[in-house]
Each structure stands twice: as C-alpha cells, then as structure tokens.
C-alpha cells in the first residue's frame, strides 16, 4: 500500500513484541547481503531470499542460483566486516 510502513521499519517492533516466543522469518524485498544483515540486526531469525535465487535459476540454471547465493553471502560478509561484526 502506498503510505504504509516499510517492512524493515516494522521488523524491530514485531521482534520486541514476539520476544523470541516464535521465530521470525523475514521475506520482504531482500535482494542484497546488506538487506540480510539489516533484517538479522532488526530481529529476524531467518531471512528468505527467494526472488533473487529464482532469477538466477531462470538465467543460469543451478549455476546461476549458486552464483546468487555466493554474491549475497559475499555482500553479507563485507557488510559484517564494515559493521565490526564477526558472527551473526
């Protein structure tokens, strides 16, 4: 919806209300490793990255999907290093 709150903006509040009673699976607009990091820092327990992987699969088969996973993982590692974080 136009004017609705951004999913990243609401994630932290949801995580606070849930308070680890149920796992939070974040699946909303994740396209880069930086998005994965932001979701995990905001309280997600699991981050889904289906659309980019499906695009990689469509473009290059299993090798294309693997490359998407590698790229997102490399971006996540770089973001973690820049943030001074060693582990998730």
PDB file of C-alpha atoms in Angstrom:
ATOM      1  CA  UNK A   1       0.000   0.000   0.000  1.00  0.00           C
ATOM      2  CA  UNK A   2       1.155   3.465  -0.727  1.00  0.00           C
ATOM      3  CA  UNK A   3       1.970   5.218   2.506  1.00  0.00           C
ATOM      4  CA  UNK A   4       2.156   2.020   4.535  1.00  0.00           C
ATOM      5  CA  UNK A   5       5.104   1.408   6.833  1.00  0.00           C
ATOM      6  CA  UNK A   6       8.215  -0.191   5.379  1.00  0.00           C
ATOM      7  CA  UNK A   7       8.748  -3.827   6.355  1.00  0.00           C
ATOM      8  CA  UNK A   8      12.247  -3.104   7.681  1.00  0.00           C
ATOM      9  CA  UNK A   9      10.826  -0.285   9.798  1.00  0.00           C
ATOM     10  CA  UNK A  10       8.251  -2.551  11.446  1.00  0.00           C
ATOM     11  CA  UNK A  11      10.505  -5.581  11.984  1.00  0.00           C
ATOM     12  CA  UNK A  12      12.170  -4.323  15.170  1.00  0.00           C
ATOM     13  CA  UNK A  13       8.809  -3.613  16.826  1.00  0.00           C
ATOM     14  CA  UNK A  14       7.495  -7.038  15.864  1.00  0.00           C
ATOM     15  CA  UNK A  15      10.622  -8.686  17.264  1.00  0.00           C
ATOM     16  CA  UNK A  16      10.149  -6.839  20.548  1.00  0.00           C
ATOM     17  CA  UNK A  17       6.505  -7.911  20.850  1.00  0.00           C
ATOM     18  CA  UNK A  18       7.210 -11.541  19.914  1.00  0.00           C
ATOM     19  CA  UNK A  19      10.163 -11.613  22.334  1.00  0.00           C
ATOM     20  CA  UNK A  20      11.669 -14.869  20.960  1.00  0.00           C
ATOM     21  CA  UNK A  21       8.444 -16.842  21.573  1.00  0.00           C
ATOM     22  CA  UNK A  22       8.243 -17.693  17.878  1.00  0.00           C
ATOM     23  CA  UNK A  23      10.878 -17.438  15.161  1.00  0.00           C
ATOM     24  CA  UNK A  24      10.608 -14.512  12.778  1.00  0.00           C
ATOM     25  CA  UNK A  25      11.063 -15.299   9.097  1.00  0.00           C
ATOM     26  CA  UNK A  26      11.645 -12.098   7.145  1.00  0.00           C
ATOM     27  CA  UNK A  27      10.662 -12.271   3.491  1.00  0.00           C
ATOM     28  CA  UNK A  28      10.170  -8.826   2.086  1.00  0.00           C
ATOM     29  CA  UNK A  29      12.321  -7.146  -0.521  1.00  0.00           C
ATOM     30  CA  UNK A  30      15.597  -8.856   0.332  1.00  0.00           C
ATOM     31  CA  UNK A  31      17.883  -8.522  -2.678  1.00  0.00           C
ATOM     32  CA  UNK A  32      21.373  -7.945  -1.245  1.00  0.00           C
ATOM     33  CA  UNK A  33      23.620  -9.061   1.571  1.00  0.00           C
ATOM     34  CA  UNK A  34      23.110  -5.685   3.228  1.00  0.00           C
ATOM     35  CA  UNK A  35      19.378  -6.415   3.393  1.00  0.00           C
ATOM     36  CA  UNK A  36      20.068  -9.778   5.058  1.00  0.00           C
ATOM     37  CA  UNK A  37      22.256  -8.058   7.652  1.00  0.00           C
ATOM     38  CA  UNK A  38      19.699  -5.335   8.325  1.00  0.00           C
ATOM     39  CA  UNK A  39      16.927  -7.906   8.804  1.00  0.00           C
ATOM     40  CA  UNK A  40      19.002 -10.027  11.194  1.00  0.00           C
ATOM     41  CA  UNK A  41      20.081  -6.978  13.206  1.00  0.00           C
ATOM     42  CA  UNK A  42      16.452  -5.854  13.391  1.00  0.00           C
ATOM     43  CA  UNK A  43      15.300  -9.137  14.933  1.00  0.00           C
ATOM     44  CA  UNK A  44      14.735 -11.681  12.163  1.00  0.00           C
ATOM     45  CA  UNK A  45      15.737 -15.261  12.906  1.00  0.00           C
ATOM     46  CA  UNK A  46      15.680 -16.301   9.260  1.00  0.00           C
ATOM     47  CA  UNK A  47      15.834 -14.274   6.053  1.00  0.00           C
ATOM     48  CA  UNK A  48      14.252 -15.575   2.834  1.00  0.00           C
ATOM     49  CA  UNK A  49      15.894 -14.660  -0.452  1.00  0.00           C
ATOM     50  CA  UNK A  50      13.660 -16.485  -2.923  1.00  0.00           C
ATOM     51  CA  UNK A  51      13.162 -13.964  -5.759  1.00  0.00           C
ATOM     52  CA  UNK A  52      16.877 -13.302  -6.438  1.00  0.00           C
ATOM     53  CA  UNK A  53      17.615 -17.029  -6.389  1.00  0.00           C
ATOM     54  CA  UNK A  54      14.729 -17.737  -8.762  1.00  0.00           C
ATOM     55  CA  UNK A  55      16.048 -15.060 -11.129  1.00  0.00           C
ATOM     56  CA  UNK A  56      19.482 -16.679 -11.015  1.00  0.00           C
ATOM     57  CA  UNK A  57      17.923 -20.078 -11.624  1.00  0.00           C
ATOM     58  CA  UNK A  58      15.954 -18.767 -14.603  1.00  0.00           C
ATOM     59  CA  UNK A  59      19.002 -17.043 -16.078  1.00  0.00           C
ATOM     60  CA  UNK A  60      21.615 -19.710 -15.483  1.00  0.00           C
ATOM     61  CA  UNK A  61      20.115 -22.868 -14.055  1.00  0.00           C
ATOM     62  CA  UNK A  62      21.614 -24.307 -10.902  1.00  0.00           C
ATOM     63  CA  UNK A  63      24.893 -22.471 -11.572  1.00  0.00           C
ATOM     64  CA  UNK A  64      23.019 -19.158 -11.739  1.00  0.00           C
ATOM     65  CA  UNK A  65      21.256 -19.897  -8.431  1.00  0.00           C
ATOM     66  CA  UNK A  66      24.586 -20.837  -6.828  1.00  0.00           C
ATOM     67  CA  UNK A  67      26.130 -17.582  -8.020  1.00  0.00           C
ATOM     68  CA  UNK A  68      23.292 -15.591  -6.449  1.00  0.00           C
ATOM     69  CA  UNK A  69      23.848 -17.338  -3.097  1.00  0.00           C
ATOM     70  CA  UNK A  70      27.590 -16.652  -3.315  1.00  0.00           C
ATOM     71  CA  UNK A  71      27.070 -12.985  -4.204  1.00  0.00           C
ATOM     72  CA  UNK A  72      24.623 -12.396  -1.353  1.00  0.00           C
ATOM     73  CA  UNK A  73      26.909 -14.251   1.062  1.00  0.00           C
ATOM     74  CA  UNK A  74      29.920 -12.164  -0.046  1.00  0.00           C
ATOM     75  CA  UNK A  75      27.922  -8.950   0.406  1.00  0.00           C
ATOM     76  CA  UNK A  76      26.788 -10.115   3.847  1.00  0.00           C
ATOM     77  CA  UNK A  77      30.373 -10.866   4.900  1.00  0.00           C
ATOM     78  CA  UNK A  78      31.543  -7.455   3.674  1.00  0.00           C
ATOM     79  CA  UNK A  79      28.706  -5.696   5.496  1.00  0.00           C
ATOM     80  CA  UNK A  80      29.508  -7.599   8.679  1.00  0.00           C
ATOM     81  CA  UNK A  81      33.173  -6.599   8.408  1.00  0.00           C
ATOM     82  CA  UNK A  82      32.284  -2.948   7.871  1.00  0.00           C
ATOM     83  CA  UNK A  83      29.995  -3.114  10.923  1.00  0.00           C
ATOM     84  CA  UNK A  84      32.673  -4.807  13.025  1.00  0.00           C
ATOM     85  CA  UNK A  85      30.592  -7.962  13.460  1.00  0.00           C
ATOM     86  CA  UNK A  86      32.304 -11.350  13.440  1.00  0.00           C
ATOM     87  CA  UNK A  87      29.285 -13.617  13.829  1.00  0.00           C
ATOM     88  CA  UNK A  88      25.590 -13.483  13.183  1.00  0.00           C
TER      89      UNK A  88
END
